Short mmCIF file of C-alpha atoms in Angstrom, two decimals:
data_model
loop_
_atom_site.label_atom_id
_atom_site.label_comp_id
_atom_site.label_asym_id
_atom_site.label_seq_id
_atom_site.Cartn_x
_atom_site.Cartn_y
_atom_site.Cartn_z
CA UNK A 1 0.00 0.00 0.00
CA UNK A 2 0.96 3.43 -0.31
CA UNK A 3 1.86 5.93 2.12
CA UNK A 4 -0.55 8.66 3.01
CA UNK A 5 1.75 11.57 2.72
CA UNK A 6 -1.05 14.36 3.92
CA UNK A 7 -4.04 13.26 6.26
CA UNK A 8 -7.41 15.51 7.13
CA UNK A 9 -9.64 15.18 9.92
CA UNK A 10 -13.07 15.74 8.67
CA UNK A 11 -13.84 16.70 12.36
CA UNK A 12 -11.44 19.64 12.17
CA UNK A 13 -11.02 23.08 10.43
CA UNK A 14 -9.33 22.38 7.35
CA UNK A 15 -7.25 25.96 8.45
CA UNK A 16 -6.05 23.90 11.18
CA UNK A 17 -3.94 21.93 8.74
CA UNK A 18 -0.40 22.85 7.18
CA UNK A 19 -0.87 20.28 4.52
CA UNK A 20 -3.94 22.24 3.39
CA UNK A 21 -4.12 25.49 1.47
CA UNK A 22 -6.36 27.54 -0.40
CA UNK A 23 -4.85 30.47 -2.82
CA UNK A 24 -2.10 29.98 -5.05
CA UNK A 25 1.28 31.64 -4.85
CA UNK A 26 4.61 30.51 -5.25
CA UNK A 27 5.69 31.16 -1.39
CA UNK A 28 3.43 28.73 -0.47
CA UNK A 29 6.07 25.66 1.47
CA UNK A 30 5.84 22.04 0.27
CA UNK A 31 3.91 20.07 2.38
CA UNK A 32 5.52 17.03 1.46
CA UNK A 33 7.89 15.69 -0.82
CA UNK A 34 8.36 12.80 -3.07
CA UNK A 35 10.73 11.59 -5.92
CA UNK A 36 9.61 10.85 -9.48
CA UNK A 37 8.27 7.03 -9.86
CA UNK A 38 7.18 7.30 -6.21
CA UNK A 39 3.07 6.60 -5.34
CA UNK A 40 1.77 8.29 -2.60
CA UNK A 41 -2.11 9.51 -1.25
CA UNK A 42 -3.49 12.62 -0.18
CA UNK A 43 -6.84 12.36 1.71
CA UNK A 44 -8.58 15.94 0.86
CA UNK A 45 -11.94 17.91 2.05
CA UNK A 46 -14.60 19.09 0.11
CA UNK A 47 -13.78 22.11 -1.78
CA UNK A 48 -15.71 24.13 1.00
CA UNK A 49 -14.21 22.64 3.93
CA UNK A 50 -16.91 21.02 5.22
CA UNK A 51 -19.66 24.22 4.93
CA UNK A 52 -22.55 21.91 3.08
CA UNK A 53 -24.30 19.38 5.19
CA UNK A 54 -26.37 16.01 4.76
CA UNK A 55 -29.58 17.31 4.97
CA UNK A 56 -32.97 18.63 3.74
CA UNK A 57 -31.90 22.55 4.07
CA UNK A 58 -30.26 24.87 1.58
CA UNK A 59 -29.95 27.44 3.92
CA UNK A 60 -25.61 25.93 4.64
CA UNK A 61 -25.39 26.68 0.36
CA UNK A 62 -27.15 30.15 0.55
CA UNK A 63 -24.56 31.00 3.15
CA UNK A 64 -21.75 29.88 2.09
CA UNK A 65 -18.55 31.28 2.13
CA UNK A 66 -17.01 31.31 -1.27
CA UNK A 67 -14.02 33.51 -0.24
CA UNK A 68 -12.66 30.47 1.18
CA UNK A 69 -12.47 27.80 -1.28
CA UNK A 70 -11.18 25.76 -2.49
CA UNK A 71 -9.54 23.41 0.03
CA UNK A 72 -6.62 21.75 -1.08
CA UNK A 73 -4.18 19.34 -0.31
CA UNK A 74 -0.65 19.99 -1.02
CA UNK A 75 1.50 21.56 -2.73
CA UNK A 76 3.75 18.10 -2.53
CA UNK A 77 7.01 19.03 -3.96
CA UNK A 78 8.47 16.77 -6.61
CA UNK A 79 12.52 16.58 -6.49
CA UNK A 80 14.43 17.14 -9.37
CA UNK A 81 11.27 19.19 -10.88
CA UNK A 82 12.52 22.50 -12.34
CA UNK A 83 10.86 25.28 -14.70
CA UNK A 84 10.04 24.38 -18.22
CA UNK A 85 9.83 20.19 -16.95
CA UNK A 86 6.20 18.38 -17.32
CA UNK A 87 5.20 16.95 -14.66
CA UNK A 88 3.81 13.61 -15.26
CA UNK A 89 0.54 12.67 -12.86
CA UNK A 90 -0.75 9.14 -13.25
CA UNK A 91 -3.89 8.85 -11.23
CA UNK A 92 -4.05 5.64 -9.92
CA UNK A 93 -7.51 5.92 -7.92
CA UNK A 94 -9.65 7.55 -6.23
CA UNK A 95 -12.49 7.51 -3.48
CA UNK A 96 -14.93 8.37 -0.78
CA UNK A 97 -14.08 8.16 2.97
CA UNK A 98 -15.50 5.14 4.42
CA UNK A 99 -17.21 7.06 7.13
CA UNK A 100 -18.48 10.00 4.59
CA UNK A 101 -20.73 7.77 1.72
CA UNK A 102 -22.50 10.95 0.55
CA UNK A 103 -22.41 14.03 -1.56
CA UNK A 104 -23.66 17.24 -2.80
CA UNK A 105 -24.50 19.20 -5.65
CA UNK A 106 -26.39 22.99 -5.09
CA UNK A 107 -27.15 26.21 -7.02
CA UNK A 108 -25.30 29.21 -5.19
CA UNK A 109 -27.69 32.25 -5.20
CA UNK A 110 -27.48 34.84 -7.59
CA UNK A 111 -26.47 37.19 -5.15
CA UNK A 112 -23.27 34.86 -3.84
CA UNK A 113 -21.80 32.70 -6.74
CA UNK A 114 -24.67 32.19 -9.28
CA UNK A 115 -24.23 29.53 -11.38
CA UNK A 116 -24.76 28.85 -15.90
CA UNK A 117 -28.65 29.23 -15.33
CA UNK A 118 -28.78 31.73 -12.71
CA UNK A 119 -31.10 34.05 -14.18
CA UNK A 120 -33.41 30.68 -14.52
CA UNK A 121 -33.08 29.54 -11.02
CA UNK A 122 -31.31 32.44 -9.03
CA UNK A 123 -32.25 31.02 -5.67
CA UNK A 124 -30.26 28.23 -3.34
CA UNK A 125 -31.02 25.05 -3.51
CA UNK A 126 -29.54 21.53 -2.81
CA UNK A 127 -29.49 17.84 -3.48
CA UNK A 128 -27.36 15.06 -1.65
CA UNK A 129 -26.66 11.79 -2.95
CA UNK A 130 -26.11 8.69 -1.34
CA UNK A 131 -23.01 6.84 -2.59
CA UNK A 132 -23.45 2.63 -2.93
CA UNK A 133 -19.94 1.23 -4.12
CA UNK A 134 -19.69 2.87 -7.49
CA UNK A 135 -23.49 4.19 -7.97
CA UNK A 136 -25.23 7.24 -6.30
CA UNK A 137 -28.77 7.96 -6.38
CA UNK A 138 -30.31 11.03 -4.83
CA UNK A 139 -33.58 11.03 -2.26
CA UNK A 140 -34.47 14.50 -4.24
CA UNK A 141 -34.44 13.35 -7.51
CA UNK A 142 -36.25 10.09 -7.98
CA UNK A 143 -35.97 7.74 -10.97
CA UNK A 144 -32.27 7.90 -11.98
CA UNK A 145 -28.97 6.19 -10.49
CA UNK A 146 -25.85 6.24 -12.06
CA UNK A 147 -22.25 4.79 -12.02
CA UNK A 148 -19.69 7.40 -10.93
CA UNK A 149 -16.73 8.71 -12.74
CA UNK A 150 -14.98 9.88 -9.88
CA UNK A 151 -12.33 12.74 -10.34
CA UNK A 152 -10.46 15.52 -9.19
CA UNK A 153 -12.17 18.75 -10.47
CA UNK A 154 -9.14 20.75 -9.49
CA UNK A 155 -5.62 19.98 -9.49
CA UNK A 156 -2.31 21.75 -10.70
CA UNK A 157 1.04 23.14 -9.74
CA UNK A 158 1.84 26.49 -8.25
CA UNK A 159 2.35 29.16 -9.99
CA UNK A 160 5.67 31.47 -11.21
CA UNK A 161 5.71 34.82 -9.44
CA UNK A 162 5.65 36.60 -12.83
CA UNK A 163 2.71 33.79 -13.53
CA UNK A 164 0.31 35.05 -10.70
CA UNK A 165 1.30 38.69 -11.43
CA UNK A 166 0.05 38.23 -15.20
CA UNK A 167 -2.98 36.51 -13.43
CA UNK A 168 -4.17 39.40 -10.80
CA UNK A 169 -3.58 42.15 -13.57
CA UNK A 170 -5.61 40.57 -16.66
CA UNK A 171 -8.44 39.66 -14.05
CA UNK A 172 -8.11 42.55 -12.47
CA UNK A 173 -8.26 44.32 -15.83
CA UNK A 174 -11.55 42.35 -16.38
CA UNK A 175 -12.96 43.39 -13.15
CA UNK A 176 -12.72 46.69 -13.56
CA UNK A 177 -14.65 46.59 -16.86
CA UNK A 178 -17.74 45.87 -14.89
CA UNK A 179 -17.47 46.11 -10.96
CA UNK A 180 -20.51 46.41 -9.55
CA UNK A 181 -21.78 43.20 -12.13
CA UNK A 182 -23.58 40.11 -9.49
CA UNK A 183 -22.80 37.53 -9.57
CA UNK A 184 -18.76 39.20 -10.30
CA UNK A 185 -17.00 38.81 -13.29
CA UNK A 186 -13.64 38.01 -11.48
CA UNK A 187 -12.94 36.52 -7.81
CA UNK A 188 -10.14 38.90 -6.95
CA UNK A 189 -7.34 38.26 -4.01
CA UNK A 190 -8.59 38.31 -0.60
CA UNK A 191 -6.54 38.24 2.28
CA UNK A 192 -9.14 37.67 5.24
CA UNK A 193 -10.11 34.04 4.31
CA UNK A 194 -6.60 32.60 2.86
CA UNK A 195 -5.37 29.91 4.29
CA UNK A 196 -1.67 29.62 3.23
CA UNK A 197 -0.33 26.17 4.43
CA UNK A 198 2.75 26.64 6.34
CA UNK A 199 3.15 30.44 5.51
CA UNK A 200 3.16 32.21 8.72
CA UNK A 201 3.40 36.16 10.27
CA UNK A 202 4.57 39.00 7.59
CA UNK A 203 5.50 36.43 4.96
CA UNK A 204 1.60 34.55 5.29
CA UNK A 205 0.02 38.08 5.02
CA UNK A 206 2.01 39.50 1.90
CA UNK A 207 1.63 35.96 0.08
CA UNK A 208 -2.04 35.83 1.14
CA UNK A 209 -2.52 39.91 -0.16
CA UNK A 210 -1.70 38.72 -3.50
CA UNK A 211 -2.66 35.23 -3.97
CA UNK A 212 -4.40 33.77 -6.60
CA UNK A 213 -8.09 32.84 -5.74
CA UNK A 214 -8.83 28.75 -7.07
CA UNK A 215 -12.02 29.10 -8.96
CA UNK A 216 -11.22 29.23 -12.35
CA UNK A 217 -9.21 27.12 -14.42
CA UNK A 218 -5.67 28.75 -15.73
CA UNK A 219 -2.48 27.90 -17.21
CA UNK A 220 -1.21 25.40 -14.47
CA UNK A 221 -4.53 23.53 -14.67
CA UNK A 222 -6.51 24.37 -11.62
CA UNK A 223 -10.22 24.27 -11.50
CA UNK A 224 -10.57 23.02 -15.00
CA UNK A 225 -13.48 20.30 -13.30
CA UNK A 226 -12.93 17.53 -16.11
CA UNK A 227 -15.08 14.74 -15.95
CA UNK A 228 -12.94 12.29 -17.84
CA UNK A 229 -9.91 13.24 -15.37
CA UNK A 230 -10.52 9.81 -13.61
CA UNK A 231 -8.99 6.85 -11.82
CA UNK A 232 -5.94 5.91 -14.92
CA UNK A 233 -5.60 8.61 -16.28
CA UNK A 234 -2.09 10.31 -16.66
CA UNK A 235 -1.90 14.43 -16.84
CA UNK A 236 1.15 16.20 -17.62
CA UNK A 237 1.24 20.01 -15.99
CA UNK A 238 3.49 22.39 -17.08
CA UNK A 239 6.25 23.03 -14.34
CA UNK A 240 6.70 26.96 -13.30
CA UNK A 241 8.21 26.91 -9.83
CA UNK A 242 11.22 24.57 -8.05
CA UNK A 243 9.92 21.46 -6.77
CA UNK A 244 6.43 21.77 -8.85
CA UNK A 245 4.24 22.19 -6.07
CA UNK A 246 1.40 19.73 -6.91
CA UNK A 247 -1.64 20.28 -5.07
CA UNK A 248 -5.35 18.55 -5.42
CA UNK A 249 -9.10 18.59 -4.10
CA UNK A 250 -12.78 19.49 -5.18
CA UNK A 251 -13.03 15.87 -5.69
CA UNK A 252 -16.19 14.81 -7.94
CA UNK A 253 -18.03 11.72 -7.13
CA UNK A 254 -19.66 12.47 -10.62
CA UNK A 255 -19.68 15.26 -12.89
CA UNK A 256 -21.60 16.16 -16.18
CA UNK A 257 -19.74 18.08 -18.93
CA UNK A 258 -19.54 21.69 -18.02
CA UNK A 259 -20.50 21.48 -14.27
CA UNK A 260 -23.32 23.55 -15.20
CA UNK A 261 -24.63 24.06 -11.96
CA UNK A 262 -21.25 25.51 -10.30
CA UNK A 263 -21.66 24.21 -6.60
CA UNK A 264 -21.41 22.03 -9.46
CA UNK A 265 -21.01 17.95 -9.46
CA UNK A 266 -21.72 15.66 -6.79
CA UNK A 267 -18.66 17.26 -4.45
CA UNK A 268 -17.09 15.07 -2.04
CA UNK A 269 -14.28 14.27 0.72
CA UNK A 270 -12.22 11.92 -0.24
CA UNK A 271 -8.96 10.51 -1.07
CA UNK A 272 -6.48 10.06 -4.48
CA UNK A 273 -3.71 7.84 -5.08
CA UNK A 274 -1.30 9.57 -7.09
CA UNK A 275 2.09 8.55 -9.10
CA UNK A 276 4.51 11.11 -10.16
CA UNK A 277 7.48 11.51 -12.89
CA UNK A 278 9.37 13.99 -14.43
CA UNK A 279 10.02 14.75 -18.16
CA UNK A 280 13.11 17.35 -18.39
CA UNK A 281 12.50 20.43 -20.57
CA UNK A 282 8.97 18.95 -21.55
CA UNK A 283 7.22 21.89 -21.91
CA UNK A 284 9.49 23.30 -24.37
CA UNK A 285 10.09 19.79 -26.24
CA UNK A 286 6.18 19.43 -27.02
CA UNK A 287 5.04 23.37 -27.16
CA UNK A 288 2.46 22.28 -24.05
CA UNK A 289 1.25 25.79 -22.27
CA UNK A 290 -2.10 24.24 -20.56
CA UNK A 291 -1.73 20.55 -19.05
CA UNK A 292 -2.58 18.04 -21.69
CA UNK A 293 -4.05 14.25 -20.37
CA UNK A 294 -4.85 11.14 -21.27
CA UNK A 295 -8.29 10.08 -20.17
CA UNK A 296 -9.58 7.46 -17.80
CA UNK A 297 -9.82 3.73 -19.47
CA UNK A 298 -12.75 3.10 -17.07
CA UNK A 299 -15.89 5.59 -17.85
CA UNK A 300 -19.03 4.34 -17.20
CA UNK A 301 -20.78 2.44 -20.30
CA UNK A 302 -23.36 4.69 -21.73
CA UNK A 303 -23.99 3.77 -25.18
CA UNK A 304 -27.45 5.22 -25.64
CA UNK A 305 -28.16 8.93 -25.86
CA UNK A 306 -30.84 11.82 -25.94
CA UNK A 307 -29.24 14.35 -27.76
CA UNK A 308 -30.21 18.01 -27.48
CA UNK A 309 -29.13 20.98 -29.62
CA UNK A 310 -28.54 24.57 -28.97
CA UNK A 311 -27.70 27.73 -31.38
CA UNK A 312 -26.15 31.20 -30.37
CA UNK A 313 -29.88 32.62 -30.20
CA UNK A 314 -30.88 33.50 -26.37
CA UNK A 315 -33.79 33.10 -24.45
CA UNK A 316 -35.31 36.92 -26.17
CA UNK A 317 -34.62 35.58 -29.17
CA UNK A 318 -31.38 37.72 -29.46
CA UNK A 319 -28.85 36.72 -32.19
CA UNK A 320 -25.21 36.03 -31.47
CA UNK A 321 -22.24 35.57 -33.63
CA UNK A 322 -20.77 31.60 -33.02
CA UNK A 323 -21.34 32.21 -29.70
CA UNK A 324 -20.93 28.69 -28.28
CA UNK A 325 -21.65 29.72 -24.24
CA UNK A 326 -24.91 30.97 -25.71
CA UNK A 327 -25.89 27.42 -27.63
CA UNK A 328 -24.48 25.02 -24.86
CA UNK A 329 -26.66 27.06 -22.53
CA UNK A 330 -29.70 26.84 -24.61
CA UNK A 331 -28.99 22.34 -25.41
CA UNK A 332 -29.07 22.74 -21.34
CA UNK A 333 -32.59 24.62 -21.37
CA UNK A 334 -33.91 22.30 -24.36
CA UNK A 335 -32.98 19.20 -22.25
CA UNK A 336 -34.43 21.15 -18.91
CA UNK A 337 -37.95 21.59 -20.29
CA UNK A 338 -38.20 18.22 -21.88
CA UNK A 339 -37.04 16.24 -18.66
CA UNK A 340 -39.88 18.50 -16.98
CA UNK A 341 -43.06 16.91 -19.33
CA UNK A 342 -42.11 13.95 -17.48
CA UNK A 343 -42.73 15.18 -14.14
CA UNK A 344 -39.17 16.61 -13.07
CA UNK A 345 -39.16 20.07 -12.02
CA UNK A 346 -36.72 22.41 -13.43
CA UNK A 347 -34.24 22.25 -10.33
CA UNK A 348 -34.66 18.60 -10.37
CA UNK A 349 -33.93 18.30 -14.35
CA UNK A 350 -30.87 21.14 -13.18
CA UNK A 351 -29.68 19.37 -10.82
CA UNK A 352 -29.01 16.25 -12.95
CA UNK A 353 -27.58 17.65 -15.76
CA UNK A 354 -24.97 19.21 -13.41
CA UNK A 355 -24.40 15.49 -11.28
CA UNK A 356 -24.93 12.65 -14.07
CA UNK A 357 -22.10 11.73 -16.68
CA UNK A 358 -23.47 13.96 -19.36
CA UNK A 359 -21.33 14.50 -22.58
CA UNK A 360 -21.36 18.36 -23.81
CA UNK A 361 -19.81 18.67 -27.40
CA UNK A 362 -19.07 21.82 -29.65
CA UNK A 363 -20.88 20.30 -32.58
CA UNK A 364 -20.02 23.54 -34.98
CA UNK A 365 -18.23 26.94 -35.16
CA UNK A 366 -18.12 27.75 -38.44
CA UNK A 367 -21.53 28.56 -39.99
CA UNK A 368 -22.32 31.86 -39.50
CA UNK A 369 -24.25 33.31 -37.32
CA UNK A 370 -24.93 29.91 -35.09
CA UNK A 371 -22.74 27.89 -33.74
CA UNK A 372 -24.03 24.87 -32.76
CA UNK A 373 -23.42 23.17 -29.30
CA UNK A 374 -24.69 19.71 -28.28
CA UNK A 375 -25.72 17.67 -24.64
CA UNK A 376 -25.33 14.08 -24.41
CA UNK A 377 -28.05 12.89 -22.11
CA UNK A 378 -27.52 9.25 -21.07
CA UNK A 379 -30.94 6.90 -21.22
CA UNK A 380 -29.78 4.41 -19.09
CA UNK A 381 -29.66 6.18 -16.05
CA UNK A 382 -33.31 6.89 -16.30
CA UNK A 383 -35.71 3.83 -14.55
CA UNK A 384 -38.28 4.52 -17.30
CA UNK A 385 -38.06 5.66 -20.83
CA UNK A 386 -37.28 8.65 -21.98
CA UNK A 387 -36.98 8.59 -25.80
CA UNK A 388 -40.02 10.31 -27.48
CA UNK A 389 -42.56 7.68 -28.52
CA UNK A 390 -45.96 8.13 -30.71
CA UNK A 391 -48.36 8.17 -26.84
CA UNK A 392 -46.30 11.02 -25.64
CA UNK A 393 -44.69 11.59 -22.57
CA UNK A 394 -45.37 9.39 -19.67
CA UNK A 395 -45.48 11.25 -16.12
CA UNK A 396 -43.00 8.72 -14.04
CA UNK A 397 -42.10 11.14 -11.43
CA UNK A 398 -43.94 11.29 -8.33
CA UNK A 399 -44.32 15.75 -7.73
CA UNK A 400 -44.16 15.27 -4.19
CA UNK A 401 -40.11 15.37 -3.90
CA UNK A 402 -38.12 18.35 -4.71
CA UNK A 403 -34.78 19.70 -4.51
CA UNK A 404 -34.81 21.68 -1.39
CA UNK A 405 -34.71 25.48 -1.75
CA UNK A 406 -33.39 28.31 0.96
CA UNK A 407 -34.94 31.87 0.03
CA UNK A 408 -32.54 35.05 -0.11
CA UNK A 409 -32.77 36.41 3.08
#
């Protein structure tokens, strides 16, 4: 077996833990170290430390405090690693603590977070699901249970200095185009809520006025929340910093393509199992900027699909130029409504589009105006069918269970 290199204690603040951080910056110690070909695991929080509970209340997602994530174990140091080296990250498994068999998936209200349909459901809500060896069914969405692809949704290296300074200034840049926007355009530094791993005193506070908040996906990787990013798969991350600095959490007990509903897949504590090696001067060798990986051999087998299409025309009937945000958006409404003439609601049919392994393609980009952007829905998952048939939809759904909802205070 292979060492656990960085423990949690679920029953603890995660900012009670060294081998946990959340902000990226290059001052940021190792928390560990390992040589190339070694194995090691990292047991990891949810990506908000524990805020979102098993129950029937959104209230804990209305609330939450999304200055402080994402949780995340690490950085382990790699020896040998140097600028311009890939790092090369086979992931060898991954899973749910024994003693936590559950998830959660949630919209974030408008006013903290939002989500891809906020302006369709701009309230909190929340839906747990029950983990049973490698399926999960919810109690809040009745009639569907899946096999999970289990992943991280964010991992990646730390950053360069001059790599977080071209960070802060183009988001910053952003920002100010549009301050006062909700939700923001930009999660900017924050000192208050960092938690900096071993970083203590003056050095802590100057790392933590400048570092680099987790929630989007960059460079280095990050929050890219990558369905297909499961157990076998091998990553290789562009290496900016001594050491590397590998770090890894938000893991996803399932995930469908585009986390559309941002508190997003069916998030989870867990741990990973994680090899490491080196490839010297990689990043120059093979022109690699972003990470580049090698998916999972072991995805769920899905073979039959409902496919639904979108165009870059919005909901007022407003015509956009390729926009492909705009037609994945509207696939995701087309599949919403149509999920609902079965007897879903729309949170419900939300809700599942965010959790279950969903495929989300960019079917075409180059007829003008519309692109054209495509959602996978899986039939199998469903205990009934589906597919459109000549006597119309049946109503399979029992309307008395919903997805819980907290109102804006």
């Amino acid at each position: 077996m292979a060492d656990t290199i960085i423990k949690i204690d679920l029953n603890k603040s995660p900012y009670d833990n060294e081998g946990v951080h959340n902000r990226w910056h290059p001052d940021i110690p190792m928390a560990a170290m390992v040589k190339p070909g070694e194995d090691f695991i990292l047991e990891c929080h949810d990506w908000t430390g524990g805020q979102i509970e098993n129950n029937d209340n959104a209230e804990d997602v209305r609330d939450v405090d999304l200055t402080q994530v994402h949780f995340l174990t690490g950085p382990v140091g790699v020896e040998g690693a140097e600028p311009g080296d890939l790092l090369v990250v086979d992931i060898l498994d991954i899973g749910a603590f024994d003693e936590s068999q559950w998830g959660f998936n949630g919209f974030f209200s408008k006013q903290n977070g939002g989500g891809f349909l906020t302006e369709h459901f701009p309230e909190a809500q929340k839906t747990i699901w029950d983990f049973n060896g490698m399926f999960t069914k919810s109690r809040h969405i009745p009639g569907v249970e899946f096999a999970g692809m289990i992943h991280p949704g964010l991992i990646g290296c730390l950053p360069s200095k001059e790599m977080l300074k071209e960070w802060n200034d183009r988001e910053k840049e952003l920002y100010d185009t549009d301050p006062d926007r909700v939700p923001g355009l930009v999660n900017l530094p924050f000192a208050d809520t960092a938690h900096m791993g071993k970083l203590k005193g003056s050095e802590k506070d100057a790392a933590a006025a400048e570092g680099a908040r987790t929630v989007p996906p960059r460079e280095h990787g990050g929050n890219c929340d990558i369905k297909d990013l499961s157990r076998g798969s091998q990553v290789y991350f562009p290496v900016y910093v001594k050491d590397a600095g590998l770090s890894v959490g938000d893991l996803h007990f399932s995930q469908g393509d585009g986390e559309i509903t941002f508190c997003g897949a069916i998030e989870m504590a867990g741990w990973i199992h994680l090899r490491v090696n080196l490839i010297k001067g990689g990043m120059e060798k093979y022109a690699i900027k972003n990470p580049i990986f090698k998916p999972s051999p072991m995805a769920p087998k899905y073979d039959d699909y409902l496919i639904f299409e979108g165009i870059s025309v919005d909901e007022q009937g407003k015509q956009h130029y390729l926009d492909v945000h705009i037609a994945y958006r509207q696939a995701c409404l087309n599949a919403i409504e149509y999920l609902k003439k079965f007897g879903y609601s729309g949170a419900q049919a939300y809700s599942l589009l965010g959790c279950a392994p969903v495929q989300g393609h960019i079917s075409g980009v180059v007829d003008v105006p519309n692109a054209c952007a495509t959602l996978w829905l899986p039939t199998d998952i469903f205990d009934f069918d589906v597919k459109p048939g000549p006597d119309g939809p049946q109503h399979s759904v029992a309307g008395s269970t919903d997805v819980p909802l907290a109102k804006d205070k």
